[in-house]
Tab-separated table of C-alpha atoms and ligand atoms in Angstrom:
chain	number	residue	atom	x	y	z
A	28	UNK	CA	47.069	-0.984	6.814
A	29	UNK	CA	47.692	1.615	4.169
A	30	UNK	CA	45.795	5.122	4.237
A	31	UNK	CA	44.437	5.321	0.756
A	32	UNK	CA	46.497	9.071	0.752
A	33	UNK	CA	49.920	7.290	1.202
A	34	UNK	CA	48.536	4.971	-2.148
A	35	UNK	CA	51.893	6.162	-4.164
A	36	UNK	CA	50.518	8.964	-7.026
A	37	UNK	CA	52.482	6.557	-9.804
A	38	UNK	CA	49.581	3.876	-9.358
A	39	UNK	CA	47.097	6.614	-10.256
A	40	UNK	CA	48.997	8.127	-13.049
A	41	UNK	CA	48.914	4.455	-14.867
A	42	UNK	CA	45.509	3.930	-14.007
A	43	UNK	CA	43.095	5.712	-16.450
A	44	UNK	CA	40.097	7.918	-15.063
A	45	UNK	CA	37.829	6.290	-13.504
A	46	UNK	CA	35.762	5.480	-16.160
A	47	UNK	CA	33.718	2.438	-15.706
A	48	UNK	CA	32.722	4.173	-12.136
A	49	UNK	CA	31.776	7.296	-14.128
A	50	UNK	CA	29.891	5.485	-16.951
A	51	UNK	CA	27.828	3.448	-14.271
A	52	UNK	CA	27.303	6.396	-12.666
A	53	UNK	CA	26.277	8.571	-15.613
A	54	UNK	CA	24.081	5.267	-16.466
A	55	UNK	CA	22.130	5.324	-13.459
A	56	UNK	CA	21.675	9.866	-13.102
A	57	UNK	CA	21.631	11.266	-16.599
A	58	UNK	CA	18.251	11.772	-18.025
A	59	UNK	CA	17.503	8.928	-21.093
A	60	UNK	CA	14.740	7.932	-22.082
A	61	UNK	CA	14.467	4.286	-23.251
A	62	UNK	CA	11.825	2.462	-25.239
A	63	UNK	CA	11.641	-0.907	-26.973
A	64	UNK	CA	11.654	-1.634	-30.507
A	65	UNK	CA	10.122	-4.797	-32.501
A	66	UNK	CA	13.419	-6.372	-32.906
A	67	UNK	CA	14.288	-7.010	-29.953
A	68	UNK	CA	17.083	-3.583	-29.785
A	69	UNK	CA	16.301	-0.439	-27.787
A	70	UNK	CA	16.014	3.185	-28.478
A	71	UNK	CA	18.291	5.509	-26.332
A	72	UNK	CA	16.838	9.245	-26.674
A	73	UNK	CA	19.502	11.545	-24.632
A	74	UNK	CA	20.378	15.246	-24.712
A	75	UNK	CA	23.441	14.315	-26.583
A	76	UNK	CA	22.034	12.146	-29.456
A	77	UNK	CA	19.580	8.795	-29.820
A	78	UNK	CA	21.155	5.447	-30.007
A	79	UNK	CA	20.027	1.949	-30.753
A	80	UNK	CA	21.213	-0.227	-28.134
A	81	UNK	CA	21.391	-4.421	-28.625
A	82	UNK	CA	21.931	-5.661	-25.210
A	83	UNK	CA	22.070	-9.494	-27.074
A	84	UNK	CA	24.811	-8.180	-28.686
A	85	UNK	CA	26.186	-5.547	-26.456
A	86	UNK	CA	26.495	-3.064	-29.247
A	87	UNK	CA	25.245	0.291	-29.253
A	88	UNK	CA	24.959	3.208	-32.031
A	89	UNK	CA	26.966	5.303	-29.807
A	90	UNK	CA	30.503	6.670	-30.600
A	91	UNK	CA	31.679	5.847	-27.122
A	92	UNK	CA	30.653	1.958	-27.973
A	93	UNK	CA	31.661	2.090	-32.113
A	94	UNK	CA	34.783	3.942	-31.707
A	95	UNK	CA	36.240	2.914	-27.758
A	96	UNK	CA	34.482	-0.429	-27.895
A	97	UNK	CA	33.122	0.301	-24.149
A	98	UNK	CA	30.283	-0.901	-22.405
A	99	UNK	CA	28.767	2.861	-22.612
A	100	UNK	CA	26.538	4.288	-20.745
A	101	UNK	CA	23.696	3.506	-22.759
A	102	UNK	CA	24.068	0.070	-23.100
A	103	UNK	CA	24.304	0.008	-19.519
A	104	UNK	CA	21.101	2.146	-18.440
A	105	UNK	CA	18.992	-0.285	-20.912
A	106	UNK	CA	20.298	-3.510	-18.597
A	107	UNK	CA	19.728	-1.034	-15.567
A	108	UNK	CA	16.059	-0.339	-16.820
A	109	UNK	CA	15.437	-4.117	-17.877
A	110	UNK	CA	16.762	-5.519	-14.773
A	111	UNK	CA	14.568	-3.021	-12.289
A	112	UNK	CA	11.208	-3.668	-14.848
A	113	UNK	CA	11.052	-0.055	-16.426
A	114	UNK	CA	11.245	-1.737	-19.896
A	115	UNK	CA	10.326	-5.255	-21.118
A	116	UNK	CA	13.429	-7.774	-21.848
A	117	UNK	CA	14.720	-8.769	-25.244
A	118	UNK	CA	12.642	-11.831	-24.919
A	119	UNK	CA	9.123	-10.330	-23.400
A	120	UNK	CA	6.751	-7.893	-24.866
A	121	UNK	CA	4.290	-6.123	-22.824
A	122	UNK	CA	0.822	-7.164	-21.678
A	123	UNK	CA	-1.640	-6.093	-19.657
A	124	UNK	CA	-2.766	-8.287	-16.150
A	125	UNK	CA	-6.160	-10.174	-16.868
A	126	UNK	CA	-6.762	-9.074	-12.892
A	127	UNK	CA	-5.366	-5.763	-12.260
A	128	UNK	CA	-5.249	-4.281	-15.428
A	129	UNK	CA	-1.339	-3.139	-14.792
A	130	UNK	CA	1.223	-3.630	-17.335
A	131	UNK	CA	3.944	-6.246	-17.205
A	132	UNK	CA	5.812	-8.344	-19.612
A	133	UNK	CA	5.246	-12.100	-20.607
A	134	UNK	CA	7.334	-13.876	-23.410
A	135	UNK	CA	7.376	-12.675	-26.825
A	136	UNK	CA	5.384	-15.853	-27.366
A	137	UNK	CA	2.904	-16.069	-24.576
A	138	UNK	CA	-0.721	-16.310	-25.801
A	139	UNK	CA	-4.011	-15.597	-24.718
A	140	UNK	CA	-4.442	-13.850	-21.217
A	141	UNK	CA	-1.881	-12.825	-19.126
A	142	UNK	CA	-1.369	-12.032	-15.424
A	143	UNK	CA	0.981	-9.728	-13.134
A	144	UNK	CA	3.769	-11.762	-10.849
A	145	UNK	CA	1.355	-10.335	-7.879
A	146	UNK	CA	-1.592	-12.511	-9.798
A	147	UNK	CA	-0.103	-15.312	-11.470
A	148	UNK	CA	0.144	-18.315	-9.969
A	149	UNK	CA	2.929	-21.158	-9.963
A	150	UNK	CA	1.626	-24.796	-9.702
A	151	UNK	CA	2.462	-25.974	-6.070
A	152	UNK	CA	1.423	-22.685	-5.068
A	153	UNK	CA	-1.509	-22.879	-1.993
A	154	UNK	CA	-4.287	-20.349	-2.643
A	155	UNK	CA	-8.121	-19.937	-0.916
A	156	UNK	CA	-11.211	-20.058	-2.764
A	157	UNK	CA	-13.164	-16.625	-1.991
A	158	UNK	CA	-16.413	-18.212	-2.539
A	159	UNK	CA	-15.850	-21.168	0.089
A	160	UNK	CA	-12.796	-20.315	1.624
A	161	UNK	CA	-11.752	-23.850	0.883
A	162	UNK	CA	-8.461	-24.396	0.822
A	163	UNK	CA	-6.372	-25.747	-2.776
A	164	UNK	CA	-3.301	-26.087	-4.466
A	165	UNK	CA	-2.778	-24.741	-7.990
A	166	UNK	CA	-1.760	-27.635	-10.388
A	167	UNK	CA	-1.752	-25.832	-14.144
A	168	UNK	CA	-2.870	-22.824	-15.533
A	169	UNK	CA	-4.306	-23.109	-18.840
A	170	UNK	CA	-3.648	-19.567	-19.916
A	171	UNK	CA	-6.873	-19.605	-21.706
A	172	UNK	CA	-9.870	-17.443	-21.083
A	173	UNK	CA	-12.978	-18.634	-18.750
A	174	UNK	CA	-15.536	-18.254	-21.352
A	175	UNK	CA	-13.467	-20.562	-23.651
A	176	UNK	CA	-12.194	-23.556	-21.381
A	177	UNK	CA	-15.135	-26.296	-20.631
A	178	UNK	CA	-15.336	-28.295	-17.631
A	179	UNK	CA	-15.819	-31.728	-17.633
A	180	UNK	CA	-20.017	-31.359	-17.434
A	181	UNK	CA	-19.401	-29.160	-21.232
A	182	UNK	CA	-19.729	-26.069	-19.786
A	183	UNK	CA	-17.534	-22.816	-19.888
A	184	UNK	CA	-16.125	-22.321	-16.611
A	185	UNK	CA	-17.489	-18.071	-17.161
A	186	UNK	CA	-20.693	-19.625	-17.272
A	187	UNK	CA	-20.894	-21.327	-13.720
A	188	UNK	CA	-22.783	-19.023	-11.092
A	189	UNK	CA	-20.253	-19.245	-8.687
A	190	UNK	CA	-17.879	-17.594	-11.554
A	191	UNK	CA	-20.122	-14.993	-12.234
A	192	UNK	CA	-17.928	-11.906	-9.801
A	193	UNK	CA	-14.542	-12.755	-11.699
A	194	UNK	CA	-13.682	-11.824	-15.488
A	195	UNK	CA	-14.879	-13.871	-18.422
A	196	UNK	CA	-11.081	-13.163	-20.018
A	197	UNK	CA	-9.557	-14.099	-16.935
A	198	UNK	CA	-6.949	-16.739	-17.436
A	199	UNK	CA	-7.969	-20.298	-15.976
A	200	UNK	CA	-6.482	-22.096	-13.091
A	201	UNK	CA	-6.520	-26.151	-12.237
A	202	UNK	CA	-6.034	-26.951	-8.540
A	203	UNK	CA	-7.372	-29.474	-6.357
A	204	UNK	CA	-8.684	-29.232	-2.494
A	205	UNK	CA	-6.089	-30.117	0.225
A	206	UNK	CA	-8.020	-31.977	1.918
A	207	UNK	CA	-9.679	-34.244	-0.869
A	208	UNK	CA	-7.966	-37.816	-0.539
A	209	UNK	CA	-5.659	-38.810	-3.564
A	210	UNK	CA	-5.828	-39.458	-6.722
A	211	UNK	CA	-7.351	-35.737	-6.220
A	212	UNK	CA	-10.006	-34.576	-8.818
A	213	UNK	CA	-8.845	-30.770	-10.332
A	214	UNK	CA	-11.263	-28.515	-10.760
A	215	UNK	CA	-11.112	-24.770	-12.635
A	216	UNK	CA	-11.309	-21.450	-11.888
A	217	UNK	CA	-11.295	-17.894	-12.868
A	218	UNK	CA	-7.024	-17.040	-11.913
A	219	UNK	CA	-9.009	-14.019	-9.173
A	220	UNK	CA	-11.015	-16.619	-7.838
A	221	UNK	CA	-8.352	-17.655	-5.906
A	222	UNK	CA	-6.197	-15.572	-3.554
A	223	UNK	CA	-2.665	-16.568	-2.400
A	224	UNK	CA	-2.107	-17.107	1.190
A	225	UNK	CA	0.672	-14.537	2.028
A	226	UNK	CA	3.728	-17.092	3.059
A	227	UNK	CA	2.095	-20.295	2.792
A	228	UNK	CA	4.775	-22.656	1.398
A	229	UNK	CA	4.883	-24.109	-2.461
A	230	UNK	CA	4.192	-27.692	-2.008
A	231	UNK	CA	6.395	-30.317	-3.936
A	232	UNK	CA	4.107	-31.558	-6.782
A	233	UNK	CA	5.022	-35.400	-6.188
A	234	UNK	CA	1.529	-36.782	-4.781
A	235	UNK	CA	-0.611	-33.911	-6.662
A	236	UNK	CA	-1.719	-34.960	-9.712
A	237	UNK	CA	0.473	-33.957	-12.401
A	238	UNK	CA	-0.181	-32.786	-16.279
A	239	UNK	CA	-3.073	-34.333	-17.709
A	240	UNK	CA	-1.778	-36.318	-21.323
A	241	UNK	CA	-2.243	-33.753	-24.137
A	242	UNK	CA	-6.108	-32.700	-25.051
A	243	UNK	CA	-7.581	-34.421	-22.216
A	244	UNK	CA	-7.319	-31.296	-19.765
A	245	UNK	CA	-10.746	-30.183	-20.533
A	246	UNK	CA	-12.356	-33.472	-19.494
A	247	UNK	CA	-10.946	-34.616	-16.281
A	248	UNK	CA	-11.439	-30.922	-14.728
A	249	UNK	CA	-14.673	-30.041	-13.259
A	250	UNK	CA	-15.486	-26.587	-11.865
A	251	UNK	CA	-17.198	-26.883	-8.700
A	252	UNK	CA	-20.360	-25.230	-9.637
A	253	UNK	CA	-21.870	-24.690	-6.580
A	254	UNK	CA	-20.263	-23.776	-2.473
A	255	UNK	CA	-20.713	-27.619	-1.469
A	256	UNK	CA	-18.381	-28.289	1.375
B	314	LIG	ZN1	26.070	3.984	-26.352
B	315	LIG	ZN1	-2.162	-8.189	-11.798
């Protein structure tokens, strides 16, 4: 086992300073502030200067990155910030939860209402209605608003009585009860009428029913308008 004091001083002397060690470092601790632009590329504001970063491209505005061609610090505290949800992601803008009203980021792309990873909801996922406590499992969200997806019976699923204590721009949810007997009939909610049960498993979609063919969504979903058990 060698002490890393007996490491001969020649190995050091060929090495260069440590500088990827010190750039991470100087990443992670030195104030920057970074924000977002529309194309996709950052905005670096330091002490020493403000840089456009392009994390696609790994390039920065920088002369560490234009003349030494490194991976500078910048470049690395926008990855840093992306990666731990400071700042949205080349591909995501920001957007506001339908629920919580927190920011997060969704797809450049993503229309309509949007939810928080604590509120969205994966299909598979196994959730309880508040109003009956029933029991379901989430099969599609629609990503469009409760006062503009109809149920089955032609009205907006906002407009049910039983939706009446969630939001009108929530996002809407398809799931189906657990205990209904296939082919199982999906029926809609508001996304906060139903709550997540803290480590319930995803179940495999295979015998849930999967997506209905394109345009027919609205017709075989019914919201269940009133606490029938
Ligand atoms: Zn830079
Ligand atoms: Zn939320």
């Amino acid at each position: 086992m060698t002490h890393p004091a007996h490491t001969p001083a020649s190995q050091h002397q060929r090495l260069p300073p440590d500088a990827a060690t010190g750039r991470a470092l100087r990443a992670r601790t030195e104030p920057m502030t970074v924000r977002p632009l529309r194309d996709r590329r950052y905005v670096v504001e330091t002490d020493g200067g403000t840089y456009v970063v392009d994390v696609e491209r790994r390039t920065c505005t920088c002369p560490d990155h234009a003349i030494r061609g490194v991976r500078c610090k910048h470049l690395r505290r926008v990855a840093i910030e992306i990666t731990e949800g400071c700042v949205p992601a080349p591909h995501e803008r920001p957007a506001v939860c339908a629920v919580c009203g927190r920011e997060t980021f969704v797809p450049l792309d993503a229309a309509g209402p949007q939810l928080c990873d604590r509120h969205a909801f994966i299909p598979g996922d196994v959730v309880t209605d508040r109003e009956t406590g029933s029991t379901l499992v989430v099969v599609a969200t629609t990503g469009r608003r409760a006062d503009a997806v109809e149920t089955r019976e032609g009205r907006l699923v906002a407009d049910y009585e039983t939706n009446r204590r969630y939001g009108r721009h929530e996002p809407v949810v398809d799931a189906v009860y657990l205990d209904d007997r296939p082919p199982r009939r999906r029926y809609r909610f508001p996304a906060s009428r139903l709550r997540p049960i803290p480590g319930a498993p995803r179940l495999p979609m295979a015998d849930l029913p999967g997506e209905d063919s394109a345009g027919t969504g609205t017709d075989t979903a019914l919201a269940r308008s009133e606490s029938v058990a």
